[in-house]
mmCIF file of N, CA and C and ligand atoms in Angstrom:
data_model
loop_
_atom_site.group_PDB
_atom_site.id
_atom_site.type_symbol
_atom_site.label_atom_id
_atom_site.label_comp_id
_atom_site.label_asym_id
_atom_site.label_seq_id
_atom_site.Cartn_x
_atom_site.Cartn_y
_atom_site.Cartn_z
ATOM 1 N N UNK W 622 0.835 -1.204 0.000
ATOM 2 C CA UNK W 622 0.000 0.000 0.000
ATOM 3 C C UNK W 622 0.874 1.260 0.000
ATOM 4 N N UNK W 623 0.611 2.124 -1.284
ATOM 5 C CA UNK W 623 1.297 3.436 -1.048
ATOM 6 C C UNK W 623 0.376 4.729 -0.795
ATOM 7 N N UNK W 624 0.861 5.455 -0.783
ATOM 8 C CA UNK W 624 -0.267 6.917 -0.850
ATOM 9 C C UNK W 624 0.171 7.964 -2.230
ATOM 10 N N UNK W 625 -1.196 7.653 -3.052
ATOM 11 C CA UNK W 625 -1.305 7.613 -4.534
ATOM 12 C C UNK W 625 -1.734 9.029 -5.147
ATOM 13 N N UNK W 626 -1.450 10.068 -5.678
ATOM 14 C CA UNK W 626 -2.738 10.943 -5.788
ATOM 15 C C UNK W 626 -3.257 11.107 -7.233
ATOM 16 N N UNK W 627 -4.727 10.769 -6.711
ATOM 17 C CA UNK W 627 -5.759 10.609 -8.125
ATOM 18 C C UNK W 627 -5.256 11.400 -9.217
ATOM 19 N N UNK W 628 -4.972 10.829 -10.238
ATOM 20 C CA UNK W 628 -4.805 11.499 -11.227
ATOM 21 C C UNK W 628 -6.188 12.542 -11.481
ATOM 22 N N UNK W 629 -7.685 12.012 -11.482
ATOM 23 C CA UNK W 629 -8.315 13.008 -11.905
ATOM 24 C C UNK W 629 -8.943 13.711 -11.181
ATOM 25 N N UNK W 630 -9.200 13.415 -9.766
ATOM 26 C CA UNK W 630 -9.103 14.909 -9.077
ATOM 27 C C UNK W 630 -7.892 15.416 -7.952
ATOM 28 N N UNK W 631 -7.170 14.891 -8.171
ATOM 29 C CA UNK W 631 -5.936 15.433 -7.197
ATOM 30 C C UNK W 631 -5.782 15.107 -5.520
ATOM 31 N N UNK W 632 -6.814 14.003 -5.434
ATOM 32 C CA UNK W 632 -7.097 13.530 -3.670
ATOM 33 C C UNK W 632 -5.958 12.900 -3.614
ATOM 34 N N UNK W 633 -5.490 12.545 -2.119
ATOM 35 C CA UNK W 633 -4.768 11.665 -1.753
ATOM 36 C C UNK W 633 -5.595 10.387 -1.746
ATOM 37 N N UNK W 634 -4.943 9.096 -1.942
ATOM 38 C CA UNK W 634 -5.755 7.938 -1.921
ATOM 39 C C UNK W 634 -4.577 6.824 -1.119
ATOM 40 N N UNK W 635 -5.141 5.875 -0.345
ATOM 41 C CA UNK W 635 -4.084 4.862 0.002
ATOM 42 C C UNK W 635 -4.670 3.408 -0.969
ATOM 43 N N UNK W 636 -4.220 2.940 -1.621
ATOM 44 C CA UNK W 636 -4.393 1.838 -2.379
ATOM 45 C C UNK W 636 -3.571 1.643 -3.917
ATOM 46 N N UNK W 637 -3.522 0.271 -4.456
ATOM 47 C CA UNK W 637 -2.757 0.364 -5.607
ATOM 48 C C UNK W 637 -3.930 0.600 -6.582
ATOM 49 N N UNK W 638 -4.926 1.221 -6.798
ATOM 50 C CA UNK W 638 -5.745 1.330 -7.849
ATOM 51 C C UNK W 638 -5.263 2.443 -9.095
ATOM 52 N N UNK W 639 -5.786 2.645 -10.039
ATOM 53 C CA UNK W 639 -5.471 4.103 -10.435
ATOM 54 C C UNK W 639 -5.873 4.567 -10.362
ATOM 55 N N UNK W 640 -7.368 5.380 -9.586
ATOM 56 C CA UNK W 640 -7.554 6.388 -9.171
ATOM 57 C C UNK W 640 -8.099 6.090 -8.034
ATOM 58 N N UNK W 641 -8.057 7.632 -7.439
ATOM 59 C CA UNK W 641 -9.095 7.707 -5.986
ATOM 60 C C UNK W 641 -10.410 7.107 -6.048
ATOM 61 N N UNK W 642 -11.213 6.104 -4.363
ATOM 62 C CA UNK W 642 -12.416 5.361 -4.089
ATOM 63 C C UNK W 642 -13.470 6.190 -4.973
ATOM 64 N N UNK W 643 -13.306 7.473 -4.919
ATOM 65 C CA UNK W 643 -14.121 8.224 -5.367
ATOM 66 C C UNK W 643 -14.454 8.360 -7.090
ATOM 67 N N UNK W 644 -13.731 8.310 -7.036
ATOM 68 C CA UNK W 644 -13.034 8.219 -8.986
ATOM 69 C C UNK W 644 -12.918 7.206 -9.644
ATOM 70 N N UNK W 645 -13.133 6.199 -9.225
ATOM 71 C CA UNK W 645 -13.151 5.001 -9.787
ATOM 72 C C UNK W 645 -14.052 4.382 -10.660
ATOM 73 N N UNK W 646 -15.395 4.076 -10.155
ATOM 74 C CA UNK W 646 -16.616 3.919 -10.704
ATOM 75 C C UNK W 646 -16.511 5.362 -12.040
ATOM 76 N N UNK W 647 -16.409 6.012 -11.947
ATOM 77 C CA UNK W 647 -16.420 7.217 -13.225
ATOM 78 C C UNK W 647 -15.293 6.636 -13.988
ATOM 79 N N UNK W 648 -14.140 6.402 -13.856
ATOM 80 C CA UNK W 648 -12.854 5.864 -14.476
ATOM 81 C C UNK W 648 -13.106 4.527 -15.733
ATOM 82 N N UNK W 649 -13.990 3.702 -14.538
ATOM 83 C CA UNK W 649 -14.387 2.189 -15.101
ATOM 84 C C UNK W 649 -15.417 2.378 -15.946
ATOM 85 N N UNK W 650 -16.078 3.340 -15.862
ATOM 86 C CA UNK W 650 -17.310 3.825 -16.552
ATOM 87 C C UNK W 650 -16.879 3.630 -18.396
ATOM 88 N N UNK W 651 -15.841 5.175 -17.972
ATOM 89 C CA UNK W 651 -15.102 5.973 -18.764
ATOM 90 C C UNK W 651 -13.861 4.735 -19.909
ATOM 91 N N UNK W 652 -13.170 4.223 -19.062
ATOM 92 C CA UNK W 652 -12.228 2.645 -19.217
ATOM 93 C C UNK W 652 -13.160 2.126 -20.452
ATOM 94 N N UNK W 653 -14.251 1.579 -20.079
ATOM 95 C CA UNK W 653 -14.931 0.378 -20.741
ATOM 96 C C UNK W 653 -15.447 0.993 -21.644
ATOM 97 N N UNK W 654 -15.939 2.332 -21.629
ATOM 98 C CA UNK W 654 -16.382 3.341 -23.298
ATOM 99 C C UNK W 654 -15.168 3.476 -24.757
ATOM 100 N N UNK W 655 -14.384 3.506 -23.679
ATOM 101 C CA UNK W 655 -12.621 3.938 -24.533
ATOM 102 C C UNK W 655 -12.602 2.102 -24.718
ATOM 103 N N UNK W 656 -12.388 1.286 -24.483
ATOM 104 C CA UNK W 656 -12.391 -0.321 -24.912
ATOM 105 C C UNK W 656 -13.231 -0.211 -25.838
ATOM 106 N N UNK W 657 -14.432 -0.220 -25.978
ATOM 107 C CA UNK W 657 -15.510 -0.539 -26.522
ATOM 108 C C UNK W 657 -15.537 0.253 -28.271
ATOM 109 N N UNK W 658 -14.843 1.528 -27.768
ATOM 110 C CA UNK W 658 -14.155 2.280 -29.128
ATOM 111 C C UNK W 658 -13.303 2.037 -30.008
ATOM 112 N N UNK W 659 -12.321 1.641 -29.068
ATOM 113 C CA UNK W 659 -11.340 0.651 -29.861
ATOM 114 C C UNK W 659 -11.769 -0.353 -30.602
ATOM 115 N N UNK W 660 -12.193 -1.358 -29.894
ATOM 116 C CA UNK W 660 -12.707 -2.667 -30.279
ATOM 117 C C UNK W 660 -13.820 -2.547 -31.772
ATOM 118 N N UNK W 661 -14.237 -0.913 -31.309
ATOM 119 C CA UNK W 661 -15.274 -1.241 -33.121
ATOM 120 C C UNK W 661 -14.469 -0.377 -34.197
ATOM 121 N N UNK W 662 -13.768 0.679 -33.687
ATOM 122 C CA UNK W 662 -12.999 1.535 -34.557
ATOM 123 C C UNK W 662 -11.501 1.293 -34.809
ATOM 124 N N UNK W 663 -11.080 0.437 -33.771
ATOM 125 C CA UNK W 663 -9.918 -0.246 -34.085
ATOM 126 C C UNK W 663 -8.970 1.133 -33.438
ATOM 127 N N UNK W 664 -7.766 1.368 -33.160
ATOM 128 C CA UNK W 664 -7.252 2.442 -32.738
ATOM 129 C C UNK W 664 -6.404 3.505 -33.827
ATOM 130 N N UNK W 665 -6.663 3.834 -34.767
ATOM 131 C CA UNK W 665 -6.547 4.817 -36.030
ATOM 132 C C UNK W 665 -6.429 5.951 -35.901
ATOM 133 N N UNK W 666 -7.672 6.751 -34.875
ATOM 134 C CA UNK W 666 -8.105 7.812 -34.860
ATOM 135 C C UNK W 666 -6.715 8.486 -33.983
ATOM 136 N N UNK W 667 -6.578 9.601 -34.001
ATOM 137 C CA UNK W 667 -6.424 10.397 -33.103
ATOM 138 C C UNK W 667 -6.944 10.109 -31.814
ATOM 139 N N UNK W 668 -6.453 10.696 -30.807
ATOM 140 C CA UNK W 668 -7.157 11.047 -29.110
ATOM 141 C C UNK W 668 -7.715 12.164 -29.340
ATOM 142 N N UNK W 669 -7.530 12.956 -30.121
ATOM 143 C CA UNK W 669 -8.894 13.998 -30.128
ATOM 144 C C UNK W 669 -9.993 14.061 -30.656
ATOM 145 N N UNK W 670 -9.744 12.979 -31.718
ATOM 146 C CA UNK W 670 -11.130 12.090 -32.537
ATOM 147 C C UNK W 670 -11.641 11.616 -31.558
ATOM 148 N N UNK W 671 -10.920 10.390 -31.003
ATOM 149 C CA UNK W 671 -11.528 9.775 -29.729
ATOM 150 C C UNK W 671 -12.635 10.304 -28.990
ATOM 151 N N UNK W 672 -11.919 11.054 -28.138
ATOM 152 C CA UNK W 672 -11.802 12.151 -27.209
ATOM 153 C C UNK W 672 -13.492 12.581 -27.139
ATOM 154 N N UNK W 673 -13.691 13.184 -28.524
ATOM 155 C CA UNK W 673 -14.900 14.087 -29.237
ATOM 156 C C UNK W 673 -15.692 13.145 -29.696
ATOM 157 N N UNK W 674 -15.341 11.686 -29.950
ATOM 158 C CA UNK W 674 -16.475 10.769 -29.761
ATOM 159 C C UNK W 674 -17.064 10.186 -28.687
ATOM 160 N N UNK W 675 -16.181 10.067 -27.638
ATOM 161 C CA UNK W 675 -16.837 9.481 -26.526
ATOM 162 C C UNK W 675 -16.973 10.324 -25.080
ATOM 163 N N UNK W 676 -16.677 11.309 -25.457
ATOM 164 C CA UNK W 676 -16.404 12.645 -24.030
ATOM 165 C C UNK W 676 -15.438 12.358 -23.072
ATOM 166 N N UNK W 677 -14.480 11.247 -22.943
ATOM 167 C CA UNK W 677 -13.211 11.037 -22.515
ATOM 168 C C UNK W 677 -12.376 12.467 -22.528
ATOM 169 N N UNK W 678 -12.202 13.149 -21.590
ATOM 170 C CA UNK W 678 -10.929 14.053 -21.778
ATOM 171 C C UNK W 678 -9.362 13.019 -22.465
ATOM 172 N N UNK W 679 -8.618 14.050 -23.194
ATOM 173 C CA UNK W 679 -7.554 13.523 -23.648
ATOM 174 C C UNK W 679 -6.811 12.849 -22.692
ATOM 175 N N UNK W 680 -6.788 13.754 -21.355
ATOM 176 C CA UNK W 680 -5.670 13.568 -20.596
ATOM 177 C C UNK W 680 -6.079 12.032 -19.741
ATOM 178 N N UNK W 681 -7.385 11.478 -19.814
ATOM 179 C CA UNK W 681 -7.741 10.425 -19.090
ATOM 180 C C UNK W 681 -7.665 9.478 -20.270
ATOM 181 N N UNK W 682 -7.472 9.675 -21.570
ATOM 182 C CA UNK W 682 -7.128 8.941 -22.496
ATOM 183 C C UNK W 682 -5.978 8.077 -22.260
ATOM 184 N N UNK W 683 -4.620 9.605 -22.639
ATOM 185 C CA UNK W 683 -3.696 8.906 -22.567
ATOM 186 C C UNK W 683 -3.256 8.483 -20.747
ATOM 187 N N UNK W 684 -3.687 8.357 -19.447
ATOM 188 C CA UNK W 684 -3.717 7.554 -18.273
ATOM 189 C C UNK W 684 -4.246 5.814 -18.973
ATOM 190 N N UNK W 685 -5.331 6.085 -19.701
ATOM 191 C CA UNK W 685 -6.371 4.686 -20.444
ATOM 192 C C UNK W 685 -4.609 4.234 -20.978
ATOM 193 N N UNK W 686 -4.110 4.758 -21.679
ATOM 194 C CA UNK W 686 -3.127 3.943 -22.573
ATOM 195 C C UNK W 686 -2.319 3.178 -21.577
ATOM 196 N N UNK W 687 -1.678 3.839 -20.340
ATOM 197 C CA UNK W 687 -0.862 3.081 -19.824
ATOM 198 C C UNK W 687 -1.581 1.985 -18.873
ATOM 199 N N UNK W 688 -2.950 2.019 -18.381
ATOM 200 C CA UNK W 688 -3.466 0.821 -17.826
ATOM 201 C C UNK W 688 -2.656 -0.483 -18.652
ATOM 202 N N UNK W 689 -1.948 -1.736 -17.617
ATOM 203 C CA UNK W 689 -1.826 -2.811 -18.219
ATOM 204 C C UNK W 689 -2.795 -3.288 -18.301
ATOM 205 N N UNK W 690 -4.115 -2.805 -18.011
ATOM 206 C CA UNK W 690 -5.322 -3.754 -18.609
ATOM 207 C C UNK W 690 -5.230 -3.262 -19.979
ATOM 208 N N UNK W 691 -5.355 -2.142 -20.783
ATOM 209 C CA UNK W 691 -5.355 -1.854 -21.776
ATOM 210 C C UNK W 691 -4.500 -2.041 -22.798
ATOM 211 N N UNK W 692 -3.573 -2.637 -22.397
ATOM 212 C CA UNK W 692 -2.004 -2.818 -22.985
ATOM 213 C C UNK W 692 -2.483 -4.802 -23.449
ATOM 214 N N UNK W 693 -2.952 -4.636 -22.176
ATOM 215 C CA UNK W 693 -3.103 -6.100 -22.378
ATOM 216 C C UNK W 693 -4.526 -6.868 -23.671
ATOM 217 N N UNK W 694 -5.407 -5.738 -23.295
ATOM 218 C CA UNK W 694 -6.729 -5.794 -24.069
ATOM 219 C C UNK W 694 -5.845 -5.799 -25.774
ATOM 220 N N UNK W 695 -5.268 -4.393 -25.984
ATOM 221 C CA UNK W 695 -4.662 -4.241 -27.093
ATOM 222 C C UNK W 695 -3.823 -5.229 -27.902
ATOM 223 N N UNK W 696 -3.049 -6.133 -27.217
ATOM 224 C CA UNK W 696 -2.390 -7.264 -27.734
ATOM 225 C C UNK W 696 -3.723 -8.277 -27.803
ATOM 226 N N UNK W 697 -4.812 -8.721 -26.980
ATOM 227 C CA UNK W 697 -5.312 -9.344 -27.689
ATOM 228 C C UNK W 697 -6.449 -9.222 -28.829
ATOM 229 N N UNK W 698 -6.879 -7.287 -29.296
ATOM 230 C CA UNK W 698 -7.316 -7.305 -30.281
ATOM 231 C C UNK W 698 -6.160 -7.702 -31.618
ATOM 232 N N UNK W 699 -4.894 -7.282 -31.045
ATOM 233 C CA UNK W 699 -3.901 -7.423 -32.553
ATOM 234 C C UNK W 699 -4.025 -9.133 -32.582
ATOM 235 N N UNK W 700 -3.909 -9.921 -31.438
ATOM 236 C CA UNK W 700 -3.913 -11.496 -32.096
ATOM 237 C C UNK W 700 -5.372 -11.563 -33.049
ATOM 238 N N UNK W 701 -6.276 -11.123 -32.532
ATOM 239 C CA UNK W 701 -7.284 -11.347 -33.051
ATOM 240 C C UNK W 701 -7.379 -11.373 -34.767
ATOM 241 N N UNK W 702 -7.001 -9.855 -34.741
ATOM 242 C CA UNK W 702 -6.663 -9.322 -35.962
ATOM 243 C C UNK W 702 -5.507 -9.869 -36.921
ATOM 244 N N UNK W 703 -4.562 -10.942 -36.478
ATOM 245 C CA UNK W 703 -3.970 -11.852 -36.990
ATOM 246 C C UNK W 703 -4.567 -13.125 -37.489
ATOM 247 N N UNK W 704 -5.609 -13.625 -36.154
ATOM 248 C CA UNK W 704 -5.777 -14.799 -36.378
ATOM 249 C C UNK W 704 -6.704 -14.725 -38.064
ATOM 250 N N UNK W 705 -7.728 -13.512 -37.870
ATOM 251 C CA UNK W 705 -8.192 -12.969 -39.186
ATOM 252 C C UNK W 705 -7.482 -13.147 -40.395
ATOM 253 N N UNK W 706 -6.655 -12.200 -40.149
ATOM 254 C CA UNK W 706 -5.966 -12.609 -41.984
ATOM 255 C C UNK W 706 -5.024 -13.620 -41.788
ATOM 256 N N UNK W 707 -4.662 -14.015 -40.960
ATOM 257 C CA UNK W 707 -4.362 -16.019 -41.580
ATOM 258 C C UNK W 707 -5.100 -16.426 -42.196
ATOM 259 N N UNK W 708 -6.614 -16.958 -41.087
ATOM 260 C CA UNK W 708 -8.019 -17.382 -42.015
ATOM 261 C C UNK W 708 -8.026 -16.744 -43.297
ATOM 262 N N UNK W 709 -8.125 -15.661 -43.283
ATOM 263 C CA UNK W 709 -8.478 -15.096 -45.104
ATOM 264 C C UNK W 709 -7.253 -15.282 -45.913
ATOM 265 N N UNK W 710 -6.084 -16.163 -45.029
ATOM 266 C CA UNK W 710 -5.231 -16.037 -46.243
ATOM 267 C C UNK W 710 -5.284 -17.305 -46.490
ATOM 268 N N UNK W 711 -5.900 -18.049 -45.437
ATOM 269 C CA UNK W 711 -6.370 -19.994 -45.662
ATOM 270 C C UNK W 711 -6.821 -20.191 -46.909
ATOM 271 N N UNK W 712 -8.363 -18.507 -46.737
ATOM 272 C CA UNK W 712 -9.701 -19.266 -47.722
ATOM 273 C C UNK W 712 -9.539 -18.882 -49.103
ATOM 274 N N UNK W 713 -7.840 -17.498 -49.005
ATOM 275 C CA UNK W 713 -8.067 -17.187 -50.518
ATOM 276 C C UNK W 713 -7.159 -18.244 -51.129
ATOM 277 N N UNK W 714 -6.369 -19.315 -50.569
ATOM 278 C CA UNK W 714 -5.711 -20.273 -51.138
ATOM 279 C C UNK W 714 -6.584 -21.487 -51.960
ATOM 280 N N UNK W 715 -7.899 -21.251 -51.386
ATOM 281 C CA UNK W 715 -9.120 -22.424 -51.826
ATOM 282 C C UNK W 715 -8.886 -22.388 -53.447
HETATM 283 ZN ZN1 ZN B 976 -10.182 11.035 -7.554
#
């Protein structure tokens, strides 16, 4: 346990989370909108495209990038996106 301070409102917090008790539920909210963007738009856009599509401030964007959940999510849309064009490179061999 360290003493953390919320990136998005500036509290002190004791826990390894990334943000303050308070901030969290809004974060996870916010987290799973920015996933969910990715996952249909793929990551192309800009963070200010983003940003202006989903009301994410930039700056809680790029915090979103360094989550290892997101790091981790991201490697498994790219397998995904591999396992894809293997298959299509299976079916254009037919
Ligand atoms: Zn907070």
């Amino acid at each position: 346990m360290e003493l953390n301070r919320c990136s998005r409102c500036g509290n002190f917090y004791v826990s390894n989370d990334n943000v303050c008790p308070n901030c969290s539920a809004r974060d996870g909210v916010e987290f799973s909108t920015f996933k969910n963007y990715v996952q249909e738009n793929g990551f192309n856009d800009s963070l200010n495209t983003i940003s202006s599509q989903t009301g994410i401030s930039v700056k809680n964007l790029n915090r979103f990038l360094e989550y290892e959940e997101f790091q981790n999510y991201q490697n498994e849309l790219n397998n995904i996106e591999e396992l894809k064009n293997a298959i299509g490179k299976l079916g254009n061999n037919d």
